[in-house]
Coordinates of N, CA, C and O (backbone and C1' of nucleotides) in Angstrom, one line a residue:
Chain O
M23 N 10.4 -26.2 99.8 CA 10.9 -26.2 101.1 C 12.0 -25.2 101.3 O 12.8 -25.0 100.4
Q24 N 12.0 -24.5 102.4 CA 13.0 -23.5 102.7 C 13.9 -23.9 103.8 O 13.6 -24.8 104.6
Y25 N 15.1 -23.2 103.9 CA 16.1 -23.4 104.9 C 16.2 -22.2 105.7 O 16.1 -21.0 105.2
W26 N 16.5 -22.4 107.0 CA 16.6 -21.3 108.0 C 17.8 -21.5 108.9 O 18.3 -22.6 109.0
L27 N 18.1 -20.4 109.6 CA 19.0 -20.6 110.7 C 18.4 -19.9 111.9 O 17.9 -18.7 111.8
M28 N 18.5 -20.5 113.1 CA 17.9 -20.0 114.3 C 18.9 -20.0 115.4 O 19.6 -21.0 115.6
K29 N 19.1 -18.8 116.0 CA 20.1 -18.7 117.1 C 19.5 -19.0 118.5 O 18.4 -18.7 118.7
S30 N 20.3 -19.6 119.3 CA 19.9 -19.8 120.7 C 21.2 -19.8 121.5 O 22.2 -20.2 121.1
E31 N 21.1 -19.2 122.7 CA 22.2 -19.2 123.6 C 22.1 -20.6 124.4 O 21.1 -20.9 125.0
P32 N 23.2 -21.3 124.3 CA 23.2 -22.7 124.8 C 23.0 -22.7 126.3 O 22.4 -23.7 126.9
D33 N 23.3 -21.6 127.0 CA 23.0 -21.5 128.5 C 21.5 -21.5 128.7 O 21.0 -21.9 129.7
A34 N 20.8 -20.9 127.8 CA 19.3 -20.8 127.9 C 18.6 -22.0 127.3 O 17.8 -22.6 127.9
F35 N 19.0 -22.4 126.1 CA 18.4 -23.6 125.4 C 19.4 -24.1 124.3 O 19.6 -23.4 123.3
S36 N 19.9 -25.3 124.5 CA 21.0 -25.8 123.6 C 20.4 -26.9 122.7 O 19.3 -27.3 122.9
I37 N 21.2 -27.3 121.8 CA 20.8 -28.4 120.9 C 20.6 -29.7 121.7 O 19.7 -30.5 121.4
D38 N 21.3 -29.8 122.8 CA 21.0 -31.0 123.7 C 19.7 -30.9 124.4 O 19.0 -31.9 124.6
D39 N 19.3 -29.7 124.7 CA 18.0 -29.5 125.3 C 16.9 -29.9 124.3 O 15.9 -30.5 124.6
L40 N 17.1 -29.4 123.0 CA 16.2 -29.8 122.0 C 16.1 -31.3 121.7 O 15.0 -31.8 121.6
A41 N 17.3 -31.9 121.8 CA 17.3 -33.4 121.6 C 16.5 -34.1 122.7 O 15.8 -35.1 122.5
R42 N 16.5 -33.5 123.9 CA 15.8 -34.1 125.0 C 14.3 -33.9 124.9 O 13.5 -34.8 125.2
V43 N 13.9 -32.7 124.6 CA 12.4 -32.4 124.6 C 11.8 -32.8 123.2 O 10.6 -32.9 123.1
N44 N 12.6 -32.9 122.2 CA 12.2 -33.3 120.8 C 11.5 -32.1 120.1 O 11.9 -31.7 119.0
I45 N 10.4 -31.6 120.7 CA 9.7 -30.4 120.1 C 9.7 -29.3 121.1 O 9.3 -29.5 122.2
E46 N 10.0 -28.1 120.6 CA 10.0 -26.9 121.4 C 9.3 -25.8 120.7 O 9.6 -25.4 119.6
P47 N 8.4 -25.1 121.4 CA 7.8 -23.9 120.9 C 8.9 -22.7 120.9 O 9.5 -22.5 121.9
W48 N 9.1 -22.2 119.8 CA 10.1 -21.1 119.6 C 9.5 -19.8 119.9 O 9.2 -19.0 119.0
D49 N 9.3 -19.5 121.2 CA 8.7 -18.2 121.6 C 9.7 -17.2 122.1 O 10.9 -17.4 122.2
G50 N 9.2 -16.0 122.4 CA 10.0 -15.0 122.9 C 10.6 -14.1 121.9 O 11.4 -13.2 122.2
V51 N 10.4 -14.3 120.6 CA 11.0 -13.5 119.6 C 10.2 -12.2 119.5 O 9.0 -12.2 119.3
R52 N 10.9 -11.1 119.7 CA 10.3 -9.7 119.8 C 11.0 -8.8 118.9 O 11.4 -7.7 119.2
N53 N 11.0 -9.2 117.6 CA 11.6 -8.4 116.6 C 10.7 -8.6 115.3 O 10.4 -9.7 115.0
Y54 N 10.4 -7.4 114.7 CA 9.3 -7.5 113.7 C 9.8 -8.3 112.4 O 9.0 -9.0 111.9
Q55 N 11.0 -8.1 112.1 CA 11.5 -8.8 110.9 C 11.5 -10.3 111.1 O 11.1 -11.1 110.3
A56 N 12.0 -10.7 112.3 CA 11.9 -12.2 112.6 C 10.5 -12.6 112.8 O 10.1 -13.7 112.3
R57 N 9.6 -11.8 113.4 CA 8.2 -12.2 113.5 C 7.6 -12.4 112.2 O 6.8 -13.4 112.0
N58 N 7.9 -11.6 111.2 CA 7.3 -11.8 109.9 C 7.7 -13.1 109.3 O 6.9 -13.8 108.6
M59 N 8.9 -13.5 109.5 CA 9.3 -14.8 109.0 C 8.6 -16.0 109.7 O 8.2 -16.9 109.1
L60 N 8.6 -15.9 111.0 CA 7.9 -16.9 111.8 C 6.4 -17.0 111.4 O 5.9 -18.1 111.2
R61 N 5.8 -15.9 111.2 CA 4.3 -15.8 111.0 C 4.0 -16.2 109.5 O 3.0 -16.9 109.3
D62 N 4.8 -15.7 108.6 CA 4.4 -15.8 107.2 C 5.1 -16.8 106.3 O 4.6 -17.1 105.3
Q63 N 6.3 -17.1 106.7 CA 7.1 -17.9 105.7 C 7.5 -19.3 106.1 O 7.7 -20.1 105.3
M64 N 7.6 -19.5 107.4 CA 8.1 -20.9 107.8 C 6.9 -21.9 107.6 O 5.8 -21.7 108.1
Q65 N 7.3 -23.0 107.0 CA 6.3 -24.1 106.8 C 6.8 -25.4 107.4 O 8.0 -25.6 107.6
V66 N 5.8 -26.2 107.7 CA 6.1 -27.5 108.3 C 7.1 -28.3 107.3 O 6.8 -28.3 106.1
G67 N 8.1 -28.8 107.9 CA 9.1 -29.5 107.1 C 10.3 -28.7 106.7 O 11.3 -29.3 106.3
D68 N 10.2 -27.4 106.8 CA 11.4 -26.6 106.5 C 12.5 -27.0 107.4 O 12.3 -27.3 108.6
Q69 N 13.7 -26.9 106.9 CA 14.9 -27.4 107.6 C 15.6 -26.2 108.3 O 15.7 -25.1 107.7
V70 N 16.2 -26.4 109.4 CA 16.7 -25.3 110.3 C 18.1 -25.7 110.8 O 18.3 -26.7 111.4
F71 N 19.1 -24.8 110.5 CA 20.3 -24.9 111.3 C 20.2 -24.3 112.7 O 19.6 -23.2 112.8
F72 N 20.6 -25.1 113.6 CA 20.5 -24.7 115.0 C 21.9 -24.1 115.4 O 22.9 -24.8 115.4
Y73 N 21.9 -22.8 115.8 CA 23.1 -22.1 116.0 C 23.3 -21.7 117.5 O 22.3 -21.2 118.1
H74 N 24.5 -21.9 118.0 CA 24.7 -21.5 119.4 C 25.4 -20.1 119.4 O 26.5 -20.0 118.8
S75 N 24.8 -19.2 120.0 CA 25.4 -17.8 120.1 C 25.8 -17.5 121.6 O 25.4 -18.2 122.5
N76 N 26.6 -16.5 121.7 CA 27.0 -16.1 123.0 C 27.7 -17.2 123.9 O 27.3 -17.4 125.0
C77 N 28.6 -17.9 123.3 CA 29.3 -19.0 124.0 C 30.7 -19.1 123.5 O 31.2 -18.3 122.7
D78 N 31.4 -20.1 124.0 CA 32.8 -20.2 123.7 C 33.1 -20.3 122.2 O 34.0 -19.6 121.7
V79 N 32.4 -21.2 121.6 CA 32.6 -21.3 120.1 C 31.3 -21.2 119.4 O 30.6 -22.2 119.3
P80 N 30.9 -20.0 119.1 CA 29.6 -19.8 118.4 C 29.7 -20.5 117.0 O 30.7 -20.5 116.3
G81 N 28.6 -21.2 116.7 CA 28.5 -21.9 115.4 C 27.3 -22.7 115.3 O 26.5 -22.8 116.2
I82 N 27.2 -23.4 114.2 CA 26.1 -24.3 113.9 C 26.4 -25.7 114.5 O 27.4 -26.2 114.3
V83 N 25.4 -26.1 115.3 CA 25.7 -27.4 116.1 C 24.7 -28.5 115.7 O 24.9 -29.6 116.2
G84 N 23.6 -28.2 115.0 CA 22.7 -29.2 114.7 C 21.6 -28.8 113.7 O 21.7 -27.7 113.2
I85 N 20.7 -29.7 113.4 CA 19.7 -29.5 112.5 C 18.3 -29.8 113.1 O 18.2 -30.8 113.9
A86 N 17.4 -28.9 112.8 CA 16.0 -29.1 113.3 C 15.1 -28.9 112.1 O 15.5 -28.6 111.0
E87 N 13.8 -29.1 112.4 CA 12.8 -28.8 111.3 C 11.6 -28.1 111.9 O 11.3 -28.3 113.1
I88 N 10.9 -27.4 111.1 CA 9.7 -26.8 111.5 C 8.6 -27.9 111.7 O 8.3 -28.6 110.8
A89 N 8.0 -28.0 112.9 CA 7.0 -29.0 113.2 C 5.6 -28.4 113.2 O 4.6 -29.1 113.1
K90 N 5.6 -27.0 113.4 CA 4.3 -26.3 113.3 C 4.5 -24.9 112.8 O 5.4 -24.2 113.3
A91 N 3.7 -24.5 111.8 CA 3.9 -23.2 111.2 C 3.5 -22.1 112.2 O 2.9 -22.4 113.3
G92 N 3.7 -20.9 111.8 CA 3.5 -19.8 112.7 C 2.1 -19.7 113.4 O 1.1 -19.9 112.7
Y93 N 2.1 -19.5 114.7 CA 0.9 -19.3 115.4 C 1.2 -18.3 116.6 O 2.3 -18.1 116.9
P94 N 0.1 -17.7 117.1 CA 0.4 -16.6 118.1 C 1.2 -17.1 119.3 O 1.0 -18.2 119.8
D95 N 2.1 -16.2 119.7 CA 3.0 -16.4 120.9 C 2.3 -15.8 122.1 O 2.4 -14.6 122.4
D96 N 1.5 -16.7 122.8 CA 0.7 -16.1 123.9 C 1.5 -15.9 125.1 O 1.0 -15.4 126.1
T97 N 2.8 -16.2 125.1 CA 3.6 -15.7 126.3 C 3.7 -14.2 126.3 O 3.9 -13.6 127.4
A98 N 3.4 -13.5 125.2 CA 3.3 -12.1 125.2 C 2.2 -11.6 126.0 O 2.2 -10.4 126.4
C99 N 1.2 -12.4 126.2 CA 0.0 -12.0 126.9 C 0.1 -12.3 128.4 O -0.9 -12.0 129.2
N100 N 1.1 -12.9 128.8 CA 1.3 -13.3 130.2 C 2.1 -12.3 131.0 O 3.3 -12.2 130.7
P101 N 1.5 -11.6 131.9 CA 2.3 -10.6 132.6 C 3.5 -11.1 133.4 O 4.4 -10.4 133.7
D102 N 3.5 -12.4 133.7 CA 4.6 -13.0 134.4 C 5.7 -13.5 133.5 O 6.8 -13.9 134.0
A103 N 5.4 -13.6 132.2 CA 6.4 -14.1 131.3 C 7.5 -13.1 131.1 O 7.3 -11.9 131.2
K104 N 8.7 -13.6 130.7 CA 9.9 -12.8 130.6 C 9.7 -11.8 129.4 O 10.1 -10.7 129.5
Y105 N 9.0 -12.2 128.4 CA 8.8 -11.4 127.2 C 7.4 -10.9 127.1 O 6.9 -10.8 126.0
Y106 N 6.8 -10.6 128.2 CA 5.5 -10.0 128.2 C 5.4 -8.7 127.4 O 6.3 -7.9 127.5
D107 N 4.4 -8.6 126.6 CA 4.2 -7.3 125.9 C 2.7 -6.9 126.1 O 1.8 -7.5 125.5
P108 N 2.5 -5.8 126.9 CA 1.1 -5.4 127.2 C 0.3 -5.0 125.9 O -0.9 -5.0 125.9
K109 N 1.0 -4.8 124.8 CA 0.3 -4.3 123.6 C -0.2 -5.5 122.8 O -0.8 -5.3 121.7
S110 N 0.2 -6.7 123.2 CA -0.2 -7.9 122.4 C -1.4 -8.6 123.2 O -1.3 -8.8 124.4
T111 N -2.5 -8.8 122.5 CA -3.6 -9.5 123.1 C -3.9 -10.8 122.4 O -3.5 -10.9 121.2
S112 N -4.7 -11.6 123.0 CA -5.1 -12.9 122.3 C -6.0 -12.6 121.1 O -6.0 -13.3 120.1
E113 N -6.8 -11.5 121.2 CA -7.6 -11.1 120.0 C -6.8 -10.5 118.9 O -7.2 -10.7 117.7
N114 N -5.7 -9.9 119.3 CA -4.9 -9.2 118.3 C -3.5 -9.4 118.6 O -2.8 -8.5 119.0
P115 N -3.0 -10.7 118.3 CA -1.6 -11.0 118.7 C -0.6 -10.2 117.9 O -0.7 -10.1 116.7
R116 N 0.4 -9.8 118.6 CA 1.5 -9.0 117.9 C 2.6 -10.0 117.6 O 3.3 -9.8 116.6
W117 N 2.8 -11.0 118.4 CA 4.0 -11.9 118.2 C 3.6 -13.3 117.9 O 2.6 -13.8 118.3
Y118 N 4.5 -13.9 117.2 CA 4.2 -15.3 116.7 C 5.4 -16.2 117.0 O 6.5 -15.8 117.3
R119 N 5.1 -17.5 117.0 CA 6.1 -18.5 117.2 C 5.9 -19.7 116.3 O 4.8 -19.8 115.7
V120 N 6.9 -20.5 116.2 CA 6.7 -21.8 115.5 C 7.1 -22.9 116.4 O 7.8 -22.6 117.5
D121 N 6.8 -24.2 116.1 CA 7.4 -25.3 116.9 C 8.5 -25.9 116.1 O 8.4 -26.0 114.8
V122 N 9.6 -26.1 116.8 CA 10.8 -26.7 116.2 C 11.1 -28.1 116.7 O 10.9 -28.3 117.9
K123 N 11.4 -29.0 115.8 CA 11.6 -30.4 116.1 C 13.1 -30.8 115.9 O 13.6 -30.4 114.8
F124 N 13.6 -31.5 116.8 CA 15.0 -32.0 116.7 C 15.1 -33.0 115.5 O 14.3 -33.8 115.3
V125 N 16.2 -32.8 114.7 CA 16.5 -33.7 113.7 C 17.8 -34.5 114.0 O 17.8 -35.7 114.2
R126 N 18.9 -33.8 114.1 CA 20.1 -34.4 114.6 C 21.2 -33.4 115.0 O 21.0 -32.2 114.6
K127 N 22.1 -33.8 115.7 CA 23.3 -33.0 116.0 C 24.3 -33.2 114.8 O 24.4 -34.2 114.2
L128 N 25.1 -32.1 114.6 CA 26.2 -32.3 113.6 C 27.3 -33.1 114.3 O 27.3 -33.1 115.6
K129 N 28.1 -33.7 113.5 CA 29.2 -34.5 114.1 C 30.2 -33.6 114.8 O 30.9 -34.0 115.8
R130 N 30.2 -32.3 114.4 CA 31.1 -31.3 115.1 C 30.4 -29.9 114.9 O 29.6 -29.8 114.0
T131 N 30.9 -29.0 115.7 CA 30.4 -27.6 115.5 C 31.1 -27.0 114.3 O 32.3 -27.1 114.2
I132 N 30.2 -26.4 113.4 CA 30.8 -25.6 112.3 C 30.8 -24.2 112.8 O 29.8 -23.6 112.9
S133 N 32.0 -23.7 113.2 CA 32.1 -22.5 113.9 C 31.8 -21.3 113.0 O 32.0 -21.3 111.8
L134 N 31.4 -20.2 113.7 CA 31.2 -18.9 113.0 C 32.4 -18.5 112.2 O 32.4 -18.0 111.1
N135 N 33.6 -18.7 112.8 CA 34.8 -18.4 112.2 C 35.0 -19.1 110.9 O 35.4 -18.5 109.8
E136 N 34.7 -20.4 110.8 CA 34.8 -21.1 109.6 C 33.8 -20.6 108.5 O 34.2 -20.5 107.3
L137 N 32.6 -20.2 108.9 CA 31.7 -19.7 108.0 C 32.1 -18.4 107.4 O 32.0 -18.1 106.3
K138 N 32.8 -17.6 108.3 CA 33.2 -16.3 107.9 C 34.3 -16.3 106.8 O 34.4 -15.5 105.9
V139 N 35.2 -17.3 106.9 CA 36.3 -17.4 106.0 C 36.0 -18.2 104.7 O 36.8 -18.2 103.8
H140 N 34.8 -18.8 104.7 CA 34.5 -19.6 103.6 C 34.1 -18.7 102.4 O 33.1 -17.9 102.5
P141 N 34.8 -18.8 101.3 CA 34.5 -17.9 100.2 C 33.1 -17.9 99.6 O 32.6 -16.9 99.1
A142 N 32.4 -19.1 99.7 CA 31.1 -19.2 99.1 C 30.0 -18.6 100.0 O 28.9 -18.5 99.6
L143 N 30.4 -18.3 101.3 CA 29.4 -17.9 102.2 C 29.4 -16.4 102.6 O 28.7 -16.0 103.6
T144 N 30.1 -15.6 101.8 CA 30.2 -14.2 102.2 C 28.9 -13.4 102.2 O 28.7 -12.4 102.8
E145 N 27.9 -14.0 101.5 CA 26.6 -13.3 101.4 C 25.6 -13.8 102.5 O 24.5 -13.2 102.6
M146 N 26.0 -14.7 103.2 CA 25.1 -15.2 104.3 C 24.9 -14.0 105.3 O 25.8 -13.4 105.8
P147 N 23.6 -13.8 105.6 CA 23.3 -12.7 106.6 C 24.0 -12.9 107.9 O 24.5 -12.0 108.5
L148 N 24.2 -14.2 108.3 CA 24.8 -14.5 109.6 C 26.2 -13.9 109.7 O 26.6 -13.4 110.8
V149 N 27.0 -14.0 108.6 CA 28.4 -13.6 108.7 C 28.6 -12.1 108.4 O 29.7 -11.6 108.4
R150 N 27.5 -11.4 108.0 CA 27.7 -10.0 107.7 C 27.7 -9.2 109.0 O 26.9 -9.5 110.0
K151 N 28.5 -8.2 109.0 CA 28.7 -7.4 110.2 C 27.4 -6.8 110.8 O 26.6 -6.3 110.0
G152 N 27.3 -6.9 112.1 CA 26.2 -6.2 112.7 C 24.8 -7.0 112.7 O 23.9 -6.5 113.2
N153 N 24.8 -8.2 112.0 CA 23.6 -8.9 112.0 C 23.2 -9.4 113.3 O 23.9 -10.1 114.0
R154 N 22.0 -9.1 113.8 CA 21.5 -9.5 115.1 C 20.2 -10.3 115.0 O 19.7 -10.6 116.1
L155 N 19.7 -10.5 113.8 CA 18.4 -11.2 113.7 C 18.6 -12.7 114.3 O 19.6 -13.4 113.9
S156 N 17.7 -13.1 115.1 CA 17.8 -14.4 115.7 C 17.3 -15.5 114.7 O 17.5 -16.7 114.9
V157 N 16.6 -15.1 113.7 CA 16.1 -16.0 112.6 C 16.5 -15.4 111.3 O 16.1 -14.3 111.0
T158 N 17.2 -16.2 110.5 CA 17.5 -15.7 109.1 C 17.3 -16.9 108.1 O 17.5 -18.0 108.4
P159 N 16.9 -16.5 106.9 CA 16.8 -17.5 105.8 C 18.2 -18.0 105.4 O 19.2 -17.2 105.5
V160 N 18.3 -19.2 104.9 CA 19.6 -19.7 104.4 C 19.3 -20.2 103.0 O 18.4 -20.9 102.7
A161 N 20.1 -19.7 102.0 CA 20.0 -20.1 100.6 C 20.3 -21.6 100.5 O 21.1 -22.1 101.2
S162 N 19.6 -22.3 99.6 CA 19.8 -23.7 99.6 C 21.2 -24.1 99.2 O 21.8 -25.1 99.7
Q163 N 21.8 -23.3 98.4 CA 23.2 -23.5 98.0 C 24.1 -23.4 99.3 O 25.0 -24.3 99.5
H164 N 23.8 -22.4 100.1 CA 24.6 -22.2 101.3 C 24.4 -23.4 102.3 O 25.3 -23.9 102.9
W165 N 23.1 -23.8 102.3 CA 22.8 -25.0 103.2 C 23.7 -26.2 102.8 O 24.3 -26.8 103.7
H166 N 23.8 -26.5 101.6 CA 24.5 -27.6 101.1 C 26.0 -27.4 101.2 O 26.8 -28.3 101.6
D167 N 26.5 -26.2 101.0 CA 27.9 -25.9 101.2 C 28.3 -26.1 102.6 O 29.3 -26.7 102.9
I168 N 27.4 -25.7 103.5 CA 27.8 -25.8 105.0 C 27.7 -27.2 105.4 O 28.6 -27.7 106.1
L169 N 26.8 -28.0 104.9 CA 26.7 -29.4 105.3 C 28.0 -30.1 104.8 O 28.4 -31.1 105.3
G170 N 28.5 -29.6 103.6 CA 29.7 -30.2 103.1 C 30.9 -30.0 104.0 O 31.9 -30.8 103.8
L171 N 30.9 -29.1 104.9 CA 32.0 -28.8 105.8 C 32.0 -29.8 106.9 O 33.0 -30.0 107.6
E172 N 30.8 -30.4 107.2 CA 30.7 -31.3 108.3 C 31.7 -32.5 108.1 O 32.3 -32.9 109.1
Chain H
dG4 P 6.3 10.6 108.2 O5' 6.8 12.0 108.8 C5' 7.5 13.0 108.0 C4' 8.7 13.5 108.8 C3' 9.8 12.5 108.9 O3' 11.0 13.2 108.8 C1' 9.2 13.1 111.0
dC5 P 12.4 12.6 108.5 O5' 13.3 13.2 109.7 C5' 13.2 14.6 109.9 C4' 13.9 15.0 111.2 C3' 15.2 14.2 111.5 O3' 16.1 15.1 112.0 C1' 13.6 13.9 113.3
dC6 P 17.7 14.8 111.9 O5' 17.9 14.3 113.4 C5' 17.6 15.2 114.5 C4' 17.7 14.4 115.8 C3' 18.9 13.5 115.8 O3' 19.4 13.5 117.1 C1' 17.0 12.3 116.4
dA7 P 21.0 13.8 117.4 O5' 21.1 13.9 118.9 C5' 20.1 14.6 119.7 C4' 19.7 13.9 120.9 C3' 20.8 13.1 121.6 O3' 20.6 13.2 123.0 C1' 19.1 11.6 121.0
dA8 P 21.6 12.6 124.0 O5' 20.8 11.5 124.7 C5' 19.5 11.7 125.2 C4' 18.8 10.5 125.6 C3' 19.8 9.5 126.4 O3' 19.1 9.1 127.5 C1' 18.8 8.4 124.5
dC9 P 19.8 8.2 128.7 O5' 19.3 6.8 128.4 C5' 17.9 6.6 128.1 C4' 17.7 5.2 127.5 C3' 18.5 4.1 128.1 O3' 17.6 3.2 128.7 C1' 18.4 3.9 125.8
dG10 P 18.2 1.9 129.6 O5' 17.9 0.7 128.6 C5' 16.6 0.6 128.0 C4' 16.6 -0.6 127.1 C3' 17.3 -1.8 127.7 O3' 16.6 -3.0 127.4 C1' 18.3 -1.2 125.6
dT11 P 17.1 -4.4 127.8 O5' 17.7 -5.0 126.4 C5' 16.8 -5.0 125.3 C4' 17.5 -5.6 124.1 C3' 18.2 -6.9 124.5 O3' 17.9 -7.9 123.5 C1' 19.7 -5.5 123.4
dT12 P 18.3 -9.4 123.6 O5' 19.4 -9.6 122.5 C5' 19.1 -9.1 121.2 C4' 20.3 -9.2 120.3 C3' 21.1 -10.5 120.5 O3' 21.3 -11.0 119.2 C1' 22.5 -8.7 120.8
dG13 P 21.7 -12.4 118.9 O5' 23.2 -12.4 119.0 C5' 24.0 -11.7 118.0 C4' 25.4 -11.6 118.5 C3' 26.0 -12.9 119.0 O3' 27.2 -13.1 118.5 C1' 26.4 -11.1 120.5
dG14 P 27.9 -14.5 118.3 O5' 29.3 -14.0 117.7 C5' 29.4 -13.0 116.7 C4' 30.6 -12.2 117.0 C3' 31.9 -12.9 117.3 O3' 32.9 -12.3 116.6 C1' 31.4 -11.5 119.1
dC15 P 34.3 -13.0 116.3 O5' 35.2 -12.5 117.5 C5' 35.6 -11.1 117.6 C4' 36.1 -10.8 119.0 C3' 37.0 -11.9 119.5 O3' 38.4 -11.6 119.1 C1' 35.6 -10.9 121.2
Chain D
dG29 P 31.6 -8.6 134.7 O5' 32.3 -7.3 134.0 C5' 33.7 -7.4 134.1 C4' 34.2 -6.7 132.9 C3' 33.4 -5.5 132.5 O3' 34.4 -4.5 132.0 C1' 33.4 -7.0 130.7
dC30 P 34.0 -3.1 131.6 O5' 34.2 -3.1 130.0 C5' 35.5 -3.5 129.5 C4' 35.4 -3.4 128.0 C3' 34.7 -2.2 127.5 O3' 35.5 -1.6 126.5 C1' 33.8 -4.2 126.6
dC31 P 35.2 -0.1 126.0 O5' 34.4 -0.5 124.6 C5' 35.0 -1.3 123.6 C4' 34.0 -1.6 122.6 C3' 33.1 -0.4 122.2 O3' 32.8 -0.5 120.8 C1' 31.8 -2.2 122.8
dA32 P 33.2 0.8 119.9 O5' 32.8 0.2 118.4 C5' 33.3 -1.0 118.0 C4' 32.2 -1.7 117.2 C3' 31.3 -0.8 116.4 O3' 31.1 -1.5 115.2 C1' 29.9 -1.9 117.9
dA33 P 30.4 -0.8 113.9 O5' 28.9 -1.4 114.1 C5' 28.7 -2.8 113.9 C4' 27.3 -3.1 114.1 C3' 26.3 -2.2 113.3 O3' 25.3 -3.0 112.7 C1' 25.8 -2.3 115.6
dC34 P 24.8 -2.7 111.3 O5' 23.3 -2.2 111.5 C5' 22.9 -1.7 112.7 C4' 21.9 -2.6 113.4 C3' 20.5 -2.1 113.3 O3' 19.6 -3.1 113.0 C1' 21.2 -2.0 115.5
dG35 P 18.1 -2.7 112.5 O5' 17.3 -2.6 113.8 C5' 17.1 -3.8 114.6 C4' 16.2 -3.5 115.7 C3' 14.9 -2.7 115.4 O3' 13.8 -3.2 116.1 C1' 16.2 -1.4 116.9
dT36 P 12.4 -2.6 116.0 O5' 12.4 -1.6 117.3 C5' 12.6 -2.2 118.6 C4' 12.4 -1.2 119.7 C3' 11.1 -0.4 119.6 O3' 10.5 -0.4 120.8 C1' 13.0 1.1 119.7
dT37 P 9.1 0.2 121.1 O5' 9.4 1.6 121.9 C5' 10.4 1.5 122.9 C4' 10.6 2.9 123.5 C3' 9.4 3.8 123.5 O3' 9.3 4.3 124.8 C1' 11.1 4.9 122.3
dG38 P 8.0 5.0 125.3 O5' 8.4 6.6 125.2 C5' 9.6 7.0 125.8 C4' 9.9 8.4 125.3 C3' 8.6 9.3 125.2 O3' 8.9 10.6 125.6 C1' 9.6 9.3 123.2
dG39 P 7.8 11.5 126.3 O5' 8.5 13.0 126.2 C5' 9.9 13.0 126.5 C4' 10.6 14.1 125.6 C3' 9.8 15.4 125.4 O3' 10.7 16.5 125.5 C1' 10.2 14.4 123.3
dC40 P 10.1 17.9 125.7 O5' 10.0 18.6 124.3 C5' 11.2 18.8 123.6 C4' 10.9 19.0 122.1 C3' 9.6 19.9 121.8 O3' 10.0 21.2 121.8 C1' 9.8 18.0 120.3

DNA sequence: GCCAACGTTGGC
DNA sequence: GCCAACGTTGGC
């Protein structure tokens, strides 16, 4: 089993939204590196840190798990969809998504600032400068270190 | 294949 | 709202 971190802007889709719907298709990812992880690596049962970005206190706010492994993101084929991509077709899909299932909220937000100053977490992609990937792998040691902060 | 221009992400 | 850091696009 692997661990991941997925970013979401709480104004668009928050951990409370996930708690309400329980399972959410994680579509709209239009970055090849992230796509490759969605398509090739994520497996049912993998654990996910749910991260709030672009908000007052960016940080990890909850835990989710992969409920369905990578499958084509057909919102790319819909001309009315926000992330429409005319180069993606249902016969030859360019973009993929997974389904994410709510597990629980953390007791408190573990802020980006805390993660940055934690000596054991300096190698985390998330805290490295300029990282913009919306999906990143989390080393199992890091996963447990972070949960220890809760 | 290079690289300037442009768009996006996301912390601050 | 600003801007640094990237990724993508397209002319050449």
